[in-house]
GROMACS .gro file of C-alpha atoms in nm:
model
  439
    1UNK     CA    1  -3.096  -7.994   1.182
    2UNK     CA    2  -3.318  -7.988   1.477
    3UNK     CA    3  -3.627  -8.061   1.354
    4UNK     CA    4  -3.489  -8.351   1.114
    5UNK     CA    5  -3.311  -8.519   1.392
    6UNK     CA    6  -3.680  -8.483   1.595
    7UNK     CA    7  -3.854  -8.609   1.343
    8UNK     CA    8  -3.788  -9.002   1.420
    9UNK     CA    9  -3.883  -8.943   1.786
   10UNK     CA   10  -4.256  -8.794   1.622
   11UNK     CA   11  -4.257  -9.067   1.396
   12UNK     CA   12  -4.234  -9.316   1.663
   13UNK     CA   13  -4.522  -9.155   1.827
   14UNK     CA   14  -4.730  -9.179   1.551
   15UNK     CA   15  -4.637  -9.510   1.497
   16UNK     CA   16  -4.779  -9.589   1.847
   17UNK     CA   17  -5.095  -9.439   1.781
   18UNK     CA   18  -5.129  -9.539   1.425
   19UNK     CA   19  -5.064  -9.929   1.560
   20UNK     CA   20  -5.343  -9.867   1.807
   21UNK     CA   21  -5.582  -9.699   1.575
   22UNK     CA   22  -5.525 -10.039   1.334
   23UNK     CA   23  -5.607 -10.302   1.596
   24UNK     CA   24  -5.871 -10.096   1.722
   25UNK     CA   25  -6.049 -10.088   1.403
   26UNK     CA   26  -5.924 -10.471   1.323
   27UNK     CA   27  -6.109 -10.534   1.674
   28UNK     CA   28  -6.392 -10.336   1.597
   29UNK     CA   29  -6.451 -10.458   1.237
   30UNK     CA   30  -6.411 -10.861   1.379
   31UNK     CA   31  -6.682 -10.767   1.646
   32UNK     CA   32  -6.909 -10.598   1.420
   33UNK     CA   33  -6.857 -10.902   1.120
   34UNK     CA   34  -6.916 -11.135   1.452
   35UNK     CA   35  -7.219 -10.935   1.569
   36UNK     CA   36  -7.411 -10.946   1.220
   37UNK     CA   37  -7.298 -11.259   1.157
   38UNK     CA   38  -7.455 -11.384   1.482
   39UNK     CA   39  -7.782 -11.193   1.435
   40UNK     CA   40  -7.812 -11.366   1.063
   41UNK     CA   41  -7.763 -11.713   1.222
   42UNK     CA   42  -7.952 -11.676   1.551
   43UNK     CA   43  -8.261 -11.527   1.285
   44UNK     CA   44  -8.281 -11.812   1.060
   45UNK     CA   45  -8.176 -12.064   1.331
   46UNK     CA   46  -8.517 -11.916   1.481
   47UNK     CA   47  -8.729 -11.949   1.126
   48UNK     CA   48  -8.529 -12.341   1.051
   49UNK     CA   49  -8.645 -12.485   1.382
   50UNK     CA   50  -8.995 -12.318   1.367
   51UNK     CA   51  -9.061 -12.472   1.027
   52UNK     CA   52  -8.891 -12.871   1.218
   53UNK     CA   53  -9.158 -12.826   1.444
   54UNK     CA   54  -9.413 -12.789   1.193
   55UNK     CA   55  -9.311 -13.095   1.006
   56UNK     CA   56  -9.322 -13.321   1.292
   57UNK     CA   57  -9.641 -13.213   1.370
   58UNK     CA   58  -9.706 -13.276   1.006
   59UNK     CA   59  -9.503 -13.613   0.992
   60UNK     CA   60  -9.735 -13.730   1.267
   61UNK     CA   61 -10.044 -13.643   1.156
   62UNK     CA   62  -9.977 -13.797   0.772
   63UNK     CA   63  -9.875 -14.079   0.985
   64UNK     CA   64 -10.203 -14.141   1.177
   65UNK     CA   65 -10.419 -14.018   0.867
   66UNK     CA   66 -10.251 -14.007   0.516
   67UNK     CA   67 -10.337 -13.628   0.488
   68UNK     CA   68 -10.186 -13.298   0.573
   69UNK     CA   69 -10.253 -13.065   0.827
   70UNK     CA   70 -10.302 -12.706   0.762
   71UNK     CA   71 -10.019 -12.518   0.886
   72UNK     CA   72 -10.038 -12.366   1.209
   73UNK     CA   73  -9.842 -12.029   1.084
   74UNK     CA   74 -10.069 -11.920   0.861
   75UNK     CA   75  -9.774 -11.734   0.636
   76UNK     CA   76  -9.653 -12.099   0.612
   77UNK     CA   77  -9.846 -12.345   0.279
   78UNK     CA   78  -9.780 -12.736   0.235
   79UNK     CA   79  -9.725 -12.783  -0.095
   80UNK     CA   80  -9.723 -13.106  -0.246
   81UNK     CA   81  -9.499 -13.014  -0.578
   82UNK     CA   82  -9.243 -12.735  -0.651
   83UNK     CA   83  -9.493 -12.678  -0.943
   84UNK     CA   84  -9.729 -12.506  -0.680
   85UNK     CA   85  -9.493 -12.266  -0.521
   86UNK     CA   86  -9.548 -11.910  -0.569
   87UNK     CA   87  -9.412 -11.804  -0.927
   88UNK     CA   88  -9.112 -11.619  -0.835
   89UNK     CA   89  -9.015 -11.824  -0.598
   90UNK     CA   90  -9.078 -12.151  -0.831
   91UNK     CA   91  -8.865 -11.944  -1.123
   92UNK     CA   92  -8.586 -11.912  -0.813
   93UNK     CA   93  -8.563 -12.272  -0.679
   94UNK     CA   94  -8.528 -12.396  -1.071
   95UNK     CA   95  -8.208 -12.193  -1.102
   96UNK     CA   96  -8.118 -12.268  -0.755
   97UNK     CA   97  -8.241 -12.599  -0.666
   98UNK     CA   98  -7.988 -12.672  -0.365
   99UNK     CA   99  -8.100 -12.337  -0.187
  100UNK     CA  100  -8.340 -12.336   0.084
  101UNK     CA  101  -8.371 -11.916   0.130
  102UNK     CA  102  -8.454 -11.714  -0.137
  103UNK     CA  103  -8.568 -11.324  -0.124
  104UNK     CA  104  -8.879 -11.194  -0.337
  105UNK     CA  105  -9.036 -10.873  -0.452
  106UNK     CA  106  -9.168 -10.635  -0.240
  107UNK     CA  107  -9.024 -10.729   0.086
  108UNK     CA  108  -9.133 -11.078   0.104
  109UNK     CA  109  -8.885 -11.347   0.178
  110UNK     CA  110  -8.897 -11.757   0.147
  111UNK     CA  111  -8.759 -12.029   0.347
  112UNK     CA  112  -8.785 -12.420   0.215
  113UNK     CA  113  -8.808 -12.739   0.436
  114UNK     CA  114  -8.853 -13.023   0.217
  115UNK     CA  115  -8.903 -13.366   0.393
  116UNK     CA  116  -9.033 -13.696   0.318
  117UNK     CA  117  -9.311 -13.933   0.477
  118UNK     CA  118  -9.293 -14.314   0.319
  119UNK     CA  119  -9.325 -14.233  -0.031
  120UNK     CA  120  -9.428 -13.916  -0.030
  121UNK     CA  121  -9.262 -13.576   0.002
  122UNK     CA  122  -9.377 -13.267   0.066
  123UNK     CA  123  -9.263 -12.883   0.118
  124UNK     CA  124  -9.312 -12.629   0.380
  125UNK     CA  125  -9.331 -12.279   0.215
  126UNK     CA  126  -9.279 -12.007   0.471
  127UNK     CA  127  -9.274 -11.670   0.354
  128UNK     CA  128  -9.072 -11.507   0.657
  129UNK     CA  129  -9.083 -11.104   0.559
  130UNK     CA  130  -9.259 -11.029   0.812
  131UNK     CA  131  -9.045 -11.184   1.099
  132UNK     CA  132  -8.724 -11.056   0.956
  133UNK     CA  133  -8.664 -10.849   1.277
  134UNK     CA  134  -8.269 -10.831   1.234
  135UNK     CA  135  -8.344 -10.737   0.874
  136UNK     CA  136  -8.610 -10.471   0.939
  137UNK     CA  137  -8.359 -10.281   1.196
  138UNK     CA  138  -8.019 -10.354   1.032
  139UNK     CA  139  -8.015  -9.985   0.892
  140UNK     CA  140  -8.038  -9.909   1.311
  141UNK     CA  141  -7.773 -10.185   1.434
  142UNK     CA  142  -7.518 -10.041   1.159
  143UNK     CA  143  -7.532  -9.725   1.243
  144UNK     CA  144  -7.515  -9.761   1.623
  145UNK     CA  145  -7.233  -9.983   1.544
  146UNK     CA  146  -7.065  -9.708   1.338
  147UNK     CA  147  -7.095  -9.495   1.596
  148UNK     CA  148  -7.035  -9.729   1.893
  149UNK     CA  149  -6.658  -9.808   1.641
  150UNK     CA  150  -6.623  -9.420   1.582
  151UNK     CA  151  -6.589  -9.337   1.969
  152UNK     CA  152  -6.364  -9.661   2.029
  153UNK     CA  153  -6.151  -9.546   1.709
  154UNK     CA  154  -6.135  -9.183   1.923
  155UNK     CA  155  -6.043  -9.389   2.237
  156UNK     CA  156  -5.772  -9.625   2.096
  157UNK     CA  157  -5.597  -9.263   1.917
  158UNK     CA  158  -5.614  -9.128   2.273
  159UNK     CA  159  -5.453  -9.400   2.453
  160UNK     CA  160  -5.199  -9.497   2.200
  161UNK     CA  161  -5.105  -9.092   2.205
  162UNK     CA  162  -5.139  -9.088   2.593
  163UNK     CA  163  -4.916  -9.444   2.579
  164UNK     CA  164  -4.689  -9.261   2.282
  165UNK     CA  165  -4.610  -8.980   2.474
  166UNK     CA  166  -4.535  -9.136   2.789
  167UNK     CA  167  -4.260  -9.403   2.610
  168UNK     CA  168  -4.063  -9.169   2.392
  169UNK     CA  169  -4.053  -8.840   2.679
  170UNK     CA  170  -3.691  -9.004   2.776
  171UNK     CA  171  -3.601  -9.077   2.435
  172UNK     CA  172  -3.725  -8.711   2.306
  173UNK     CA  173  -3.537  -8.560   2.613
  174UNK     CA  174  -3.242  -8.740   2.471
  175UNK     CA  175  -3.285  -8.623   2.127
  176UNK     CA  176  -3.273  -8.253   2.273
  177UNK     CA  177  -2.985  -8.301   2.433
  178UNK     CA  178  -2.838  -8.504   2.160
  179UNK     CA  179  -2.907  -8.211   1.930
  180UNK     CA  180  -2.777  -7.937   2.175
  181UNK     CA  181  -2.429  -8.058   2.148
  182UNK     CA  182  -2.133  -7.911   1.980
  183UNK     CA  183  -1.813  -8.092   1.860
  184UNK     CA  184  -1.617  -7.786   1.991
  185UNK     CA  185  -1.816  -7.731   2.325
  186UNK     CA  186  -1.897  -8.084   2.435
  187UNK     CA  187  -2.049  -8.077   2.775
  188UNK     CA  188  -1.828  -8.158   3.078
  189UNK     CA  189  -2.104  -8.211   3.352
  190UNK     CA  190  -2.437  -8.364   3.390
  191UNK     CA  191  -2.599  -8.258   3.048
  192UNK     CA  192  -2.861  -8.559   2.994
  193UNK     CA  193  -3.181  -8.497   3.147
  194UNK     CA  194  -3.252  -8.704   3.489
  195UNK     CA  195  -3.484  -8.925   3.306
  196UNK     CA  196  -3.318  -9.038   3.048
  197UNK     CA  197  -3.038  -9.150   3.235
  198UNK     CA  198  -3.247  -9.325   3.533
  199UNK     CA  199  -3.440  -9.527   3.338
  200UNK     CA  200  -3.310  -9.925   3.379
  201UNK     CA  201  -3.503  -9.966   2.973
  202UNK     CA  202  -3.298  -9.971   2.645
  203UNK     CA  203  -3.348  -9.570   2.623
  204UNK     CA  204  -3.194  -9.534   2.975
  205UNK     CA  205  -2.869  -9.773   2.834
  206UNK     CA  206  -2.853  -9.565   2.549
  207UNK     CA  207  -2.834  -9.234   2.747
  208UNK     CA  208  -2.543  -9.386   2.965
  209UNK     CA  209  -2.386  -9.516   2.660
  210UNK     CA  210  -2.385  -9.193   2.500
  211UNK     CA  211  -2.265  -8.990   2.859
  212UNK     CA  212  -1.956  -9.189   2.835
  213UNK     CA  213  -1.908  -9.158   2.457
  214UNK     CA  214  -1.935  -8.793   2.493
  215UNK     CA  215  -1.677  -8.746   2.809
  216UNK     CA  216  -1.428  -8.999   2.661
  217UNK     CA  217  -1.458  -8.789   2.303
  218UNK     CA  218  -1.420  -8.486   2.504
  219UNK     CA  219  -1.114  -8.597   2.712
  220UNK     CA  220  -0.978  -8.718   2.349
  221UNK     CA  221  -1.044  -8.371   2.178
  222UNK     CA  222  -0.875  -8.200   2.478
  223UNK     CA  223  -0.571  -8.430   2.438
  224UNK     CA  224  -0.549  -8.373   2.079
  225UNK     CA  225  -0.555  -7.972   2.145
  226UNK     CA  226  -0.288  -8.008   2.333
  227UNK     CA  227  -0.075  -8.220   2.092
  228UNK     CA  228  -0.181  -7.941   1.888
  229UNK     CA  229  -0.063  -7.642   1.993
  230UNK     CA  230   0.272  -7.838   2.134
  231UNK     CA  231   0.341  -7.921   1.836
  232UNK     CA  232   0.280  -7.590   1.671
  233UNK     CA  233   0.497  -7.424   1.859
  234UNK     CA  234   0.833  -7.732   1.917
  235UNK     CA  235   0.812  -7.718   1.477
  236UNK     CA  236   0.757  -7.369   1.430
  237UNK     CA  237   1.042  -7.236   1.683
  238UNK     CA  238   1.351  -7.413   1.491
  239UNK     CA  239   1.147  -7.281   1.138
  240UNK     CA  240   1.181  -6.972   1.291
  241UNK     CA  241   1.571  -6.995   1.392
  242UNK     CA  242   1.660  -7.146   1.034
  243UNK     CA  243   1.465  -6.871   0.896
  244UNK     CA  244   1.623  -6.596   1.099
  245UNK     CA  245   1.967  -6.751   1.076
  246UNK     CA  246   1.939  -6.757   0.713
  247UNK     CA  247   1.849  -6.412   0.651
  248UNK     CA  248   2.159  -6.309   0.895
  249UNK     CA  249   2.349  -6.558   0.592
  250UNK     CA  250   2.228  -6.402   0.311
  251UNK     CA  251   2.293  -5.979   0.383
  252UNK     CA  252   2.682  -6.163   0.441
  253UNK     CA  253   2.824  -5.967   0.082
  254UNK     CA  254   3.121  -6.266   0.165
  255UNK     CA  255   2.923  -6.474   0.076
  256UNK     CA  256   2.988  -6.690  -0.276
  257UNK     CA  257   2.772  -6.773  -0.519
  258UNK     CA  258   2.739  -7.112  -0.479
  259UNK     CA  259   2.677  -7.068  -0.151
  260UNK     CA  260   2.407  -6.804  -0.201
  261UNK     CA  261   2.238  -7.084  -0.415
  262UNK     CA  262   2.236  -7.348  -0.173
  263UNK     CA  263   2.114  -7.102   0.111
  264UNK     CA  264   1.836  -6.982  -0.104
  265UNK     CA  265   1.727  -7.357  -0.141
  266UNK     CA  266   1.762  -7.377   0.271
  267UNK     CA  267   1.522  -7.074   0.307
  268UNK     CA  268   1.271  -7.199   0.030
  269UNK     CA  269   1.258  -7.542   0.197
  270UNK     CA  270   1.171  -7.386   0.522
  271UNK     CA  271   0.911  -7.183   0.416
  272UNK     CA  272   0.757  -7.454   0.238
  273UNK     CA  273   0.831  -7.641   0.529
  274UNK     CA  274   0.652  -7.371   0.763
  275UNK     CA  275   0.323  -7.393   0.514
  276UNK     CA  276   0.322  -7.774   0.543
  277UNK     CA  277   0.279  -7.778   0.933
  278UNK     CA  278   0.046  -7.476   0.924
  279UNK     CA  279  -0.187  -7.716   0.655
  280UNK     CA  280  -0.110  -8.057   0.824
  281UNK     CA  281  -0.219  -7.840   1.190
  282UNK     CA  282  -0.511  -7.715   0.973
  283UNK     CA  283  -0.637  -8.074   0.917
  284UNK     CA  284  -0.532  -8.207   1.267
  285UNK     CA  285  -0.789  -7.923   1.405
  286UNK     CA  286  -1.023  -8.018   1.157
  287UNK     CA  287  -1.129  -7.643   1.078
  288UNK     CA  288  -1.521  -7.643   0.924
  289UNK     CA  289  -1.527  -7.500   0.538
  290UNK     CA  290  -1.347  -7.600   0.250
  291UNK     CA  291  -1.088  -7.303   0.319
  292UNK     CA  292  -0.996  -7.168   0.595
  293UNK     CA  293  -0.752  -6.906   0.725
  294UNK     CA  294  -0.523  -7.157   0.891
  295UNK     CA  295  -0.496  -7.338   0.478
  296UNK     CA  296  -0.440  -6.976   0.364
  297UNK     CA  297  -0.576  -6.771   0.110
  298UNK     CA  298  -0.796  -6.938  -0.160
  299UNK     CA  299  -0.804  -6.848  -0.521
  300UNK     CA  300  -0.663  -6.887  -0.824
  301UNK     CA  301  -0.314  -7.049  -0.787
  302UNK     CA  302  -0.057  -7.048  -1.105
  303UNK     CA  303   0.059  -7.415  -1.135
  304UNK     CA  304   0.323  -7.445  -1.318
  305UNK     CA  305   0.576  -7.247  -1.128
  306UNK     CA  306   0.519  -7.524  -0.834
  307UNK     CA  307   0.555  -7.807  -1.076
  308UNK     CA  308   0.868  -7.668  -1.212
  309UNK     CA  309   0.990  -7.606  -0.795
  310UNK     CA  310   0.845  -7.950  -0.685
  311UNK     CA  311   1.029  -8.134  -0.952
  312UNK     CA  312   1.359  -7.933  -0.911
  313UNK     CA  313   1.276  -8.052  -0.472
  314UNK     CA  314   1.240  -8.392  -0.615
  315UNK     CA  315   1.526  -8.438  -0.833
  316UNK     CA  316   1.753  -8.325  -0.558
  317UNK     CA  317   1.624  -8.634  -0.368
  318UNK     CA  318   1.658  -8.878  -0.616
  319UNK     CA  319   1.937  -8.743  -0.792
  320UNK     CA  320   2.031  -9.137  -0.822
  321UNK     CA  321   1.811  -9.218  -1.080
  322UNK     CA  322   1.766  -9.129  -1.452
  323UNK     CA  323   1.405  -9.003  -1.516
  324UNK     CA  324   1.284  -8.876  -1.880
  325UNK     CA  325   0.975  -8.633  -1.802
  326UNK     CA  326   0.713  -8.448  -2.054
  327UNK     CA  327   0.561  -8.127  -1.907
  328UNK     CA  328   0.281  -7.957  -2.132
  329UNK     CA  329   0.127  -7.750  -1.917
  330UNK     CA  330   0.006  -7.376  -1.993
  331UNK     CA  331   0.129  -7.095  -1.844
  332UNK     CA  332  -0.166  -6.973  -1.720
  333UNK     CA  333  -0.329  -7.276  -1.605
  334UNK     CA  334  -0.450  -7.216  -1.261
  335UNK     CA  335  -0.621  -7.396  -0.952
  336UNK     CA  336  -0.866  -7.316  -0.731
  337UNK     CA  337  -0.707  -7.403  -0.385
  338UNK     CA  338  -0.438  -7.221  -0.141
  339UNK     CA  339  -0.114  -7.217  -0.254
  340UNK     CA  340   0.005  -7.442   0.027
  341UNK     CA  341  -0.228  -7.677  -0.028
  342UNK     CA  342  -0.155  -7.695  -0.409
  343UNK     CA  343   0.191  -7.731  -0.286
  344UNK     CA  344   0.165  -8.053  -0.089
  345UNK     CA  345  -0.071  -8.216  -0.336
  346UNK     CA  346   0.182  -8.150  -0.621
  347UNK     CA  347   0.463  -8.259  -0.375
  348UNK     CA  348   0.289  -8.594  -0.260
  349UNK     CA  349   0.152  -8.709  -0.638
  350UNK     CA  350   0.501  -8.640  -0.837
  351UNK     CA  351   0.753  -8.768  -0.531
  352UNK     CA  352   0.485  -9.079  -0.563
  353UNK     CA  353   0.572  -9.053  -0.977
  354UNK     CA  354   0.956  -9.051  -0.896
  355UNK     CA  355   0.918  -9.290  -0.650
  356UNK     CA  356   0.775  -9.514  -0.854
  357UNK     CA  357   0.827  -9.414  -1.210
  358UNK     CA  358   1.037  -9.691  -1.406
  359UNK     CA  359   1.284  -9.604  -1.697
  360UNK     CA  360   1.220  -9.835  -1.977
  361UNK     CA  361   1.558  -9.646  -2.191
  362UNK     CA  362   1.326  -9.589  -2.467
  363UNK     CA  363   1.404  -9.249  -2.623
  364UNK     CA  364   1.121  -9.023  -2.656
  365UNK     CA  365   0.928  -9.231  -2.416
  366UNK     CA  366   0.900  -9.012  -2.119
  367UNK     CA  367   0.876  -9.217  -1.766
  368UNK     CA  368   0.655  -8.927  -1.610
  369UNK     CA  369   0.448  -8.678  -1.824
  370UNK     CA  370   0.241  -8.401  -1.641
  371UNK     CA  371  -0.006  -8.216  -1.873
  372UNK     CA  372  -0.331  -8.070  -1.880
  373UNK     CA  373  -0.624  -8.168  -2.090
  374UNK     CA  374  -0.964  -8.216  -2.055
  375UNK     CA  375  -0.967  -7.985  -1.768
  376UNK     CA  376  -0.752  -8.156  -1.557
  377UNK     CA  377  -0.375  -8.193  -1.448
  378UNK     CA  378  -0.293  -8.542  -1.546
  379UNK     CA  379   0.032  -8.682  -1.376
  380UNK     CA  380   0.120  -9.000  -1.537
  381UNK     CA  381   0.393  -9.247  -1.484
  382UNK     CA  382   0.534  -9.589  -1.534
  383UNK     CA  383   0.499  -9.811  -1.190
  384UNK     CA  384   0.617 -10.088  -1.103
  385UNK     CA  385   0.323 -10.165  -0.918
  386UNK     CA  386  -0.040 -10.037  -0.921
  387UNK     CA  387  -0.180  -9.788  -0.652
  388UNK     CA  388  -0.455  -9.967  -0.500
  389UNK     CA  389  -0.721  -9.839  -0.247
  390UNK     CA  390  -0.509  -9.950   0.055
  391UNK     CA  391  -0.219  -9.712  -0.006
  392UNK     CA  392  -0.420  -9.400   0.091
  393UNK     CA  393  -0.407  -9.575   0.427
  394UNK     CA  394  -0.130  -9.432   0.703
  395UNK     CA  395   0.167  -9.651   0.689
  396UNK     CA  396   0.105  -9.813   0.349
  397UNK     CA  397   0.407  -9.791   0.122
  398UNK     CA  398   0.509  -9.979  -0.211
  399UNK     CA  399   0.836 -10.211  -0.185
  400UNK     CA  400   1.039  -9.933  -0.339
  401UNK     CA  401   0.956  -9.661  -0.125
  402UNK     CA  402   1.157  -9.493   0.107
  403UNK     CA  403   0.915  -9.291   0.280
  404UNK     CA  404   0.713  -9.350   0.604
  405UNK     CA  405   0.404  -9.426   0.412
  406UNK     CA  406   0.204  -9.142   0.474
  407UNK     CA  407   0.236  -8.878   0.191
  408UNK     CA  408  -0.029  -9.070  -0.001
  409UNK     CA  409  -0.327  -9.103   0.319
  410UNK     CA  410  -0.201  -8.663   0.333
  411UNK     CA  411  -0.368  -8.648  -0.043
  412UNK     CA  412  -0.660  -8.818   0.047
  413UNK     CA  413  -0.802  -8.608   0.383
  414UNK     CA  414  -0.666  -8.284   0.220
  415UNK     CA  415  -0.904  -8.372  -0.135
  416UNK     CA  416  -1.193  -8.482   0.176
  417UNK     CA  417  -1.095  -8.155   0.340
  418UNK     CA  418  -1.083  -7.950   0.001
  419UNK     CA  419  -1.349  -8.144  -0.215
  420UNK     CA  420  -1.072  -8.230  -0.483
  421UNK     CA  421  -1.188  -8.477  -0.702
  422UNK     CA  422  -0.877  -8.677  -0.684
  423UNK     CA  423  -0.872  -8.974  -0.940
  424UNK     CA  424  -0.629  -9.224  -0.967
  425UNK     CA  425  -0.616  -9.498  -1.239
  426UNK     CA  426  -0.400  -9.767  -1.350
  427UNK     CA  427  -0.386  -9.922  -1.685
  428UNK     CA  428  -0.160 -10.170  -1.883
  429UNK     CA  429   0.149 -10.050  -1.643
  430UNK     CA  430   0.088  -9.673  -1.632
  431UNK     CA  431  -0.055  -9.528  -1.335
  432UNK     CA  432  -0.206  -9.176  -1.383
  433UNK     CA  433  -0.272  -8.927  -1.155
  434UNK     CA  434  -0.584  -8.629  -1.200
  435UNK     CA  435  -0.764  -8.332  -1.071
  436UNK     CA  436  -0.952  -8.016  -1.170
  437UNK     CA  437  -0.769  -7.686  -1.278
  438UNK     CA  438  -0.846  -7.363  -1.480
  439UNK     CA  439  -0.770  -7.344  -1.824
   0.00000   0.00000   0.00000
């Protein structure tokens, strides 16, 4: 966990030097294109105007005496007609008429002037090999420019690491710290680093923020430890009375049958009762692992012996209403969860399917059918209205409830707590109810 939750603080760091290294080289590569490009155009600025000051000179002497001058260069001819220009650069200018610079074979290289006197025109035929300076050392420029971009590559990586380094310290300092925590030990004290705190930047808000976060969440943990363990021990003490009281009840040999009957319900109700704060406590303390000793032993639970004492719990309460169910569930179907815990899923989903469930008076209809198929227990009933995603919120109950709204929001952190895969669909009036079992 450490090193993933450092990794973004690296990351940034590279990003710093990576952003550097790129406008480094973008600088370096526009200075270089600049530098070359500048060397071209300075070198045949040089050659254009040498071969303008020959044609004046020309243009004046044709002027005084209808004839040519020799050229002054002597790499430079006056040629009359693009017949008489050398034959690869005459094979050249016929492709490329508009182009006034062509290169040749063995180093030699040709700049055009054409210009015109009265009537006649005439063309300056440098060949320019030999003054290609730029040319003749670009081999030397590139590579002292490769170099010259090599060591400012090396320079830009060193600042934007030195830069890097410097900006995320407080931020990595907070990522420690960050990381050091433990829900069940949060620090108490000063536990961020001086300087991540002192900074007046966004990292130095973000350390405060997170100071106060963690002292209010701590404050809010101890309070709810408290609430705890109070209540722990104000519902467990009258469990324990009606527990002991009812044992002292049933060794009475005076007592009738009927009476046994209804005390043996008492003393199964409590110790269901005891199991449902112990699980409920469980969740409150929010205990790591799937199962813990606080949810009680985990294995294979038999099912259908809490069905069959669920539904008798939940036809005592609404002993009002007439409700045809279907059981077909095997014997030895089991599930993989703590008795207790089976025992307030089963209680939640079928008191939500007699609850809900709707006679129709249709004989062999049954309003609630439990069975297993495919895997799964499948509790299925007619509603009156559909379970949507809002009523495993606290406090959510259908118009015909009774309830206090929170037996449904129970289900849903036990399956979080539990990884139950919970499923609850509704379909032309019947809403069904499913999770995993064995066999």
């Amino acid at each position: 966990m450490n090193s993933a939750q450092q990794r973004p603080v690296r990351g940034l760091q590279r990003r710093l030097m990576l952003a550097f290294a790129i406008f480094a080289f973008g600088l370096i590569a526009l200075f270089t294109l600049y530098a070359l490009a500048f060397a071209y155009t300075v070198e045949d600025a040089y050659l254009v105007e040498g071969l303008k000051q020959e044609e004046a000179r020309q243009r004046t002497h044709y002027l005084q005496h209808s004839e040519w001058l020799p050229p002054e260069d002597p790499n430079t001819v006056l040629v009359p007609d693009p017949a008489e220009f050398p034959a690869e650069l005459r094979q050249a200018w016929r492709d490329e008429p508009e182009q006034r610079e062509f290169a040749g074979s063995h180093g030699r290289h040709y700049h055009l002037h054409d210009f015109r006197v009265g009537d006649t025109q005439a063309w300056l035929v440098a060949e320019v090999g030999s003054r290609l300076i730029f040319r003749q050392m670009r081999a030397q420029v590139v590579a002292i420019l490769g170099w010259s971009a090599g060591i400012a590559l090396a320079l830009a990586l060193l600042l934007g690491w030195w830069i890097g380094r410097r900006t995320t310290r407080p931020l990595s300092q907070l990522v420690d710290a960050v990381v050091r925590l433990q829900p069940d030990r949060l620090p108490g004290g000063d536990w961020l680093p001086t300087g991540a705190t002192n900074t007046p930047d966004e990292v130095g808000i973000l350390a405060r923020g997170l100071d106060d976060l963690v002292r209010r969440v701590g404050a809010f943990i101890e309070r709810e430890q408290e609430f705890t363990r109070d209540v722990s021990h104000e519902l467990r003490t009258p469990l324990a009375v009606i527990r002991s009281y009812g044992e002292q009840l049933a060794s009475d040999p005076e007592l009738g049958t009927d009476a046994r009957r209804k005390l043996a319900a008492i003393q199964q109700s409590a110790r269901q009762l005891e199991q449902t704060v112990t699980t409920l406590l469980s969740l409150a303390r929010e205990i790591d692992g799937p199962h813990s000793a606080v949810d009680g032993p985990s294995g294979a639970t038999l099912l259908l012996p809490l069905i069959e004492r669920v539904i008798i719990e939940q036809s005592s309460l609404h002993s009002d209403r007439y409700l045809e169910l279907a059981i077909d569930v095997p014997a030895d179907t089991k599930v993989d969860l703590a008795e207790n815990v089976t025992q307030i899923l089963l209680a939640n989903l079928l008191g939500n399917a007699f609850a809900h469930g709707d006679h129709d008076g249709r004989p062999g209809d049954p309003d609630i059918r439990i069975e297993v198929r495919q895997s799964r227990l499948w509790i299925s009933n007619r509603a009156r209205e559909p379970l949507a995603g809002a009523a495993f919120e606290p406090f959510r109950k259908g118009t015909s409830s009774a309830g206090f709204g929170l037996g449904l929001a129970i289900v849903r952190r036990l399956c979080d707590r539990h990884a139950i895969d919970l499923r609850i669909e509704h379909h032309d009036g019947v809403t069904t109810a499913s999770f995993p079992v064995q066999g």
